[in-house]
Coordinates of C-alpha atoms in Angstrom, one line a residue:
M1 CA 16.0 10.8 -29.3
S2 CA 16.4 10.8 -25.5
E3 CA 19.3 9.3 -23.8
I4 CA 19.1 7.0 -20.8
Q5 CA 21.5 6.9 -17.9
A6 CA 21.3 4.4 -15.0
S7 CA 22.9 4.9 -11.6
D8 CA 24.7 2.1 -9.7
E9 CA 22.4 -0.7 -8.9
A10 CA 21.2 -1.4 -5.4
K11 CA 22.0 -4.6 -3.6
P12 CA 20.3 -7.7 -5.0
S13 CA 17.2 -9.2 -3.5
I14 CA 17.7 -11.1 -0.2
Y15 CA 15.6 -13.9 -1.6
K16 CA 17.3 -16.7 -3.4
R17 CA 16.2 -16.9 -7.0
R18 CA 13.7 -19.7 -7.7
W19 CA 12.1 -21.1 -10.8
G20 CA 9.5 -18.6 -12.1
D21 CA 11.4 -15.5 -10.8
R22 CA 12.6 -12.8 -13.2
K23 CA 15.8 -10.9 -13.4
D24 CA 14.0 -7.8 -11.9
G25 CA 11.7 -9.5 -9.4
R26 CA 10.6 -12.6 -7.6
L27 CA 7.3 -14.3 -8.3
L28 CA 4.7 -13.9 -5.5
R29 CA 3.3 -17.3 -4.7
S30 CA 0.8 -16.4 -2.0
I31 CA -1.4 -14.0 -4.0
E32 CA -5.1 -14.6 -3.6
P33 CA -6.9 -16.4 -6.5
I34 CA -9.1 -13.4 -7.3
A35 CA -6.1 -11.2 -7.8
I36 CA -4.5 -13.8 -10.2
F37 CA -7.8 -14.2 -12.1
S38 CA -8.1 -10.4 -12.5
L39 CA -4.9 -10.4 -14.6
Y40 CA -6.8 -12.3 -17.3
I41 CA -9.8 -9.9 -17.1
M42 CA -7.6 -6.8 -17.3
N43 CA -4.8 -7.8 -19.7
T44 CA -2.9 -4.5 -19.8
R45 CA -1.9 -1.8 -17.5
N46 CA -4.2 0.7 -19.3
D47 CA -7.1 -1.7 -18.7
A48 CA -6.4 -1.4 -15.0
N49 CA -5.5 2.3 -14.6
N50 CA -6.6 4.0 -11.4
S51 CA -5.9 7.6 -10.7
V52 CA -5.9 9.8 -7.7
S53 CA -5.4 13.6 -7.3
D54 CA -4.2 15.1 -4.1
C55 CA -2.3 18.1 -2.7
V56 CA -0.4 19.3 0.4
E57 CA 0.2 22.8 1.7
L58 CA 3.8 23.7 1.0
S59 CA 4.9 25.8 3.9
A60 CA 6.7 22.9 5.7
I61 CA 8.4 21.8 2.5
D62 CA 9.4 25.3 1.7
K63 CA 11.1 25.7 5.1
Y64 CA 12.8 22.4 4.8
V65 CA 14.1 23.2 1.2
H66 CA 15.5 26.5 2.5
K67 CA 17.2 24.7 5.4
K68 CA 18.8 22.1 3.2
R69 CA 20.1 24.8 0.8
Q70 CA 21.5 26.7 3.8
Q71 CA 23.3 23.4 4.7
G72 CA 25.0 23.3 1.3
F73 CA 22.6 21.0 -0.6
E74 CA 22.9 22.9 -3.9
G75 CA 19.8 22.8 -6.0
F76 CA 17.7 21.0 -3.4
N77 CA 14.0 21.2 -4.2
V78 CA 10.7 19.5 -3.8
M79 CA 11.6 16.8 -6.3
Y80 CA 14.0 15.2 -3.8
V81 CA 11.4 15.3 -1.1
L82 CA 8.9 13.4 -3.3
V83 CA 11.4 10.8 -4.4
A84 CA 12.7 10.3 -0.8
A85 CA 9.1 10.1 0.4
Y86 CA 8.3 7.4 -2.2
V87 CA 11.4 5.4 -1.3
R88 CA 10.5 5.5 2.4
T89 CA 6.9 4.5 1.6
V90 CA 8.1 1.5 -0.4
S91 CA 10.2 0.5 2.6
Q92 CA 7.0 0.3 4.7
K93 CA 4.4 -0.6 2.0
P94 CA 6.4 -2.8 -0.4
G95 CA 3.2 -3.9 -2.2
I96 CA 3.2 -0.7 -4.3
N97 CA 6.6 -1.8 -5.7
R98 CA 5.2 -4.9 -7.3
F99 CA 4.8 -5.3 -11.0
I100 CA 3.0 -7.5 -13.6
N101 CA 4.5 -9.4 -16.5
G102 CA 3.2 -12.5 -18.3
H103 CA 0.0 -12.6 -16.2
R104 CA 2.0 -13.0 -13.0
I105 CA 2.6 -10.6 -10.1
Y106 CA 6.2 -10.0 -8.9
A107 CA 7.9 -8.2 -6.1
R108 CA 10.6 -6.0 -7.5
N109 CA 14.1 -6.5 -6.4
N110 CA 15.1 -2.8 -6.4
I111 CA 13.4 0.6 -6.0
E112 CA 13.8 2.1 -9.5
V113 CA 12.7 5.7 -10.2
S114 CA 12.9 7.3 -13.6
L115 CA 12.5 11.0 -14.5
M116 CA 13.0 13.1 -17.6
V117 CA 15.6 15.9 -17.3
K118 CA 16.0 18.7 -19.9
K119 CA 19.4 20.2 -20.5
K120 CA 17.7 23.6 -20.0
L121 CA 14.2 25.0 -20.1
A122 CA 14.0 25.7 -23.8
L123 CA 11.6 24.2 -26.3
N124 CA 14.2 22.3 -28.4
A125 CA 16.7 21.7 -25.6
P126 CA 18.0 18.1 -25.5
E127 CA 16.6 15.9 -22.8
T128 CA 17.5 12.6 -21.1
M129 CA 15.7 10.0 -19.0
F130 CA 17.6 9.3 -15.8
K131 CA 17.0 6.0 -14.0
F132 CA 18.0 5.7 -10.3
F133 CA 18.3 2.6 -8.2
F134 CA 17.6 3.1 -4.5
K135 CA 17.7 1.0 -1.3
P136 CA 14.7 1.0 1.0
E137 CA 16.9 2.2 3.9
Y138 CA 17.9 5.3 2.1
T139 CA 17.5 8.7 3.8
I140 CA 16.7 11.9 1.9
N141 CA 20.4 12.8 2.0
D142 CA 21.2 9.5 0.3
V143 CA 18.6 10.1 -2.4
Y144 CA 19.9 13.6 -3.0
K145 CA 23.5 12.4 -3.3
D146 CA 22.6 9.7 -5.8
M147 CA 20.5 12.0 -7.9
H148 CA 22.0 15.5 -7.8
E149 CA 25.5 14.7 -9.0
K150 CA 24.2 13.2 -12.3
I151 CA 21.5 15.7 -12.9
Y152 CA 23.8 18.7 -12.2
S153 CA 26.6 17.2 -14.4
Y154 CA 24.2 16.8 -17.3
Q155 CA 22.7 20.3 -17.0
N156 CA 25.9 22.2 -16.3
E157 CA 28.9 20.3 -17.8
P158 CA 29.0 20.3 -21.6
D159 CA 31.3 17.3 -21.7
S160 CA 29.5 15.2 -19.1
D161 CA 29.6 11.5 -19.8
V162 CA 26.0 10.4 -20.3
S163 CA 25.4 6.8 -21.4
D164 CA 23.7 6.5 -24.8
D165 CA 23.5 2.7 -25.0
L166 CA 19.7 2.7 -25.6
D167 CA 20.0 5.5 -28.2
N168 CA 22.7 3.5 -30.1
F169 CA 20.4 0.5 -30.1
L170 CA 17.4 2.5 -31.3
N171 CA 19.4 4.4 -33.9
R172 CA 20.4 1.1 -35.4
I173 CA 16.9 -0.6 -35.5
I174 CA 15.0 2.5 -36.7
R175 CA 16.8 2.3 -40.0
F176 CA 14.9 -0.9 -40.8
P177 CA 11.6 -0.8 -42.7
R178 CA 8.5 -0.4 -40.6
W179 CA 7.3 -4.0 -40.9
I180 CA 10.6 -5.1 -39.4
L181 CA 10.3 -2.6 -36.6
R182 CA 6.8 -4.0 -35.8
L183 CA 8.3 -7.5 -35.7
V184 CA 11.1 -6.2 -33.3
M185 CA 8.4 -4.8 -31.0
R186 CA 6.5 -8.1 -31.1
L187 CA 9.7 -9.9 -30.2
L188 CA 10.4 -7.5 -27.3
Y189 CA 6.8 -8.0 -26.0
K190 CA 7.3 -11.8 -26.2
L191 CA 10.7 -11.7 -24.5
D192 CA 9.2 -9.4 -21.8
Y193 CA 6.3 -11.7 -21.2
H194 CA 8.6 -14.6 -20.5
G195 CA 11.2 -12.5 -18.6
L196 CA 13.9 -13.0 -21.2
I197 CA 14.9 -9.3 -21.9
P198 CA 18.6 -9.0 -21.2
Q199 CA 19.6 -7.3 -17.9
S200 CA 21.6 -4.7 -19.8
L201 CA 18.4 -3.4 -21.4
L202 CA 16.3 -3.7 -18.3
A203 CA 18.8 -1.5 -16.4
L204 CA 18.4 1.2 -19.1
S205 CA 14.7 0.9 -20.0
P206 CA 12.4 3.6 -18.5
F207 CA 9.5 1.3 -19.2
H208 CA 10.8 -1.1 -16.5
G209 CA 10.9 0.2 -13.0
S210 CA 9.0 1.2 -9.9
M211 CA 7.8 4.6 -10.7
V212 CA 8.2 7.5 -13.2
L213 CA 8.1 11.0 -11.8
S214 CA 7.4 14.1 -13.9
S215 CA 7.4 17.8 -12.9
M216 CA 4.5 19.6 -14.7
G217 CA 5.2 22.9 -12.9
S218 CA 8.5 23.3 -14.6
L219 CA 6.6 23.2 -17.9
G220 CA 4.2 25.9 -16.6
V221 CA 1.1 23.7 -16.7
P222 CA -1.0 22.0 -14.0
S223 CA -0.3 18.4 -13.0
V224 CA -1.8 15.9 -15.5
F225 CA -3.0 12.3 -15.2
H226 CA -0.3 10.4 -17.1
H227 CA -1.1 7.0 -18.7
L228 CA 0.9 3.9 -17.8
Y229 CA 2.8 2.0 -20.5
N230 CA 1.6 -1.4 -21.7
F231 CA 5.1 -2.3 -22.6
G232 CA 7.4 -2.9 -19.7
N233 CA 6.2 -3.1 -16.1
V234 CA 6.1 0.3 -14.5
P235 CA 3.0 0.3 -12.2
M236 CA 3.0 3.9 -11.1
F237 CA 3.3 7.4 -12.7
I238 CA 3.4 10.5 -10.5
T239 CA 3.2 14.0 -11.9
F240 CA 3.4 17.1 -9.7
S241 CA 3.2 20.9 -9.8
T242 CA 4.0 23.6 -7.3
N243 CA 2.4 26.5 -9.2
R244 CA -0.9 26.8 -7.4
H245 CA -1.5 29.6 -4.9
E246 CA -4.8 30.3 -3.1
N247 CA -6.0 33.1 -0.8
E248 CA -7.8 31.7 2.2
V249 CA -9.8 33.6 4.8
K250 CA -9.0 32.6 8.4
A251 CA -11.3 32.8 11.4
D252 CA -9.9 36.2 12.3
G253 CA -11.0 37.6 9.0
K254 CA -7.4 38.0 7.6
I255 CA -6.5 36.7 4.2
H256 CA -3.5 34.3 4.0
K257 CA -1.9 33.3 0.7
K258 CA -1.3 29.5 0.6
H259 CA 1.1 27.7 -1.7
Y260 CA 0.2 24.1 -2.7
L261 CA 1.9 21.1 -4.1
D262 CA -0.5 19.3 -6.4
F263 CA 0.2 15.7 -7.5
N264 CA -1.6 13.1 -9.5
I265 CA -0.9 9.4 -9.3
T266 CA -1.8 6.9 -11.9
M267 CA -1.4 3.3 -10.7
D268 CA -1.9 -0.3 -11.8
D269 CA -4.9 -1.5 -9.8
R270 CA -3.9 -5.1 -10.1
I271 CA -0.8 -5.1 -7.9
C272 CA -2.5 -4.5 -4.6
D273 CA -6.0 -3.7 -3.3
G274 CA -7.6 -0.4 -2.6
Q275 CA -7.1 -0.5 1.2
Y276 CA -3.4 -1.1 0.7
Y277 CA -3.1 1.7 -1.8
S278 CA -5.0 4.0 0.6
T279 CA -2.6 3.3 3.5
A280 CA 0.4 3.8 1.2
L281 CA -1.0 7.2 0.1
H282 CA -1.4 8.3 3.7
E283 CA 2.2 7.1 4.4
F284 CA 3.5 9.0 1.4
K285 CA 1.7 12.2 2.4
K286 CA 3.0 11.9 6.0
Y287 CA 6.6 12.2 4.8
I288 CA 5.8 15.0 2.3
K289 CA 4.2 17.0 5.1
N290 CA 7.0 16.2 7.5
P291 CA 10.2 15.8 5.4
E292 CA 12.4 15.9 8.6
L293 CA 11.2 12.3 9.1
L294 CA 13.3 11.3 6.1
E295 CA 16.6 12.5 7.6
L296 CA 17.0 9.1 9.5
P297 CA 16.7 5.6 8.0
P298 CA 13.5 3.6 8.7
K299 CA 13.5 1.7 12.0
E300 CA 12.4 -1.3 10.1
V301 CA 12.3 -2.3 6.4
I302 CA 9.2 -4.4 5.7
D303 CA 9.5 -7.3 3.2
D304 CA 6.7 -8.1 0.7
I305 CA 4.7 -11.3 1.1
P306 CA 6.3 -14.6 -0.1

């Protein structure tokens, strides 16, 4: 059973909580009627899955990763660039950080990214799901600081203190007969529908958050299209791999070996329209191709609609 660890939570929403808001987000009250109606046509996230596959050439990222390691950022890699690029994109395109529960659309209070980390690259090695809370004004250095300490501690310190609250909860309930477990899940679905799951569980749950990131390259396979989960409210899953190389013939007839970052994004189509997703993807790729842009905080953080 995987363990779950949550970092310190980011600052609360600047909006005063109103009737209809949830612990993890505020109800969007200016959504177009067609968008609200679509929630009843596509009842679950897997009814509304959209996927996109894309890539970027890695030379700029490779140089940046080398520079950061030379500056003392131990273990710095492409994962930190991707997470920082996502955080910066949310700061400019907050619509991709919305979520759906109970046939309503909410703007999430925090930026919450989850990823699975194995103790070591071995078949039966233990693994844990880390969940991080970021602020939209974070730089890539802030992202690295929040993530690296916990990941490094888990992988390199045998006695590192990793929270196991969720595992303790699950270890207790799985002892019950299957029919009781089915009732427990029905209860959790019902509580989630009405926004009544305790904050302590929301903070730990990898099924509630902004995005889940997974490295396929570390497993030695190409990037896959990962499904979304109907339980919880995560609207986006990003998988990536840096294993692809290609030989390209230039105009001068010389062959150059290119190294690519491949990534696949699965997203909930209901939280924003195609044009918004398209501009967010361009924003995301801009930061991946130019990671130096992530060294400084954004000039402005854009708020989502009321």
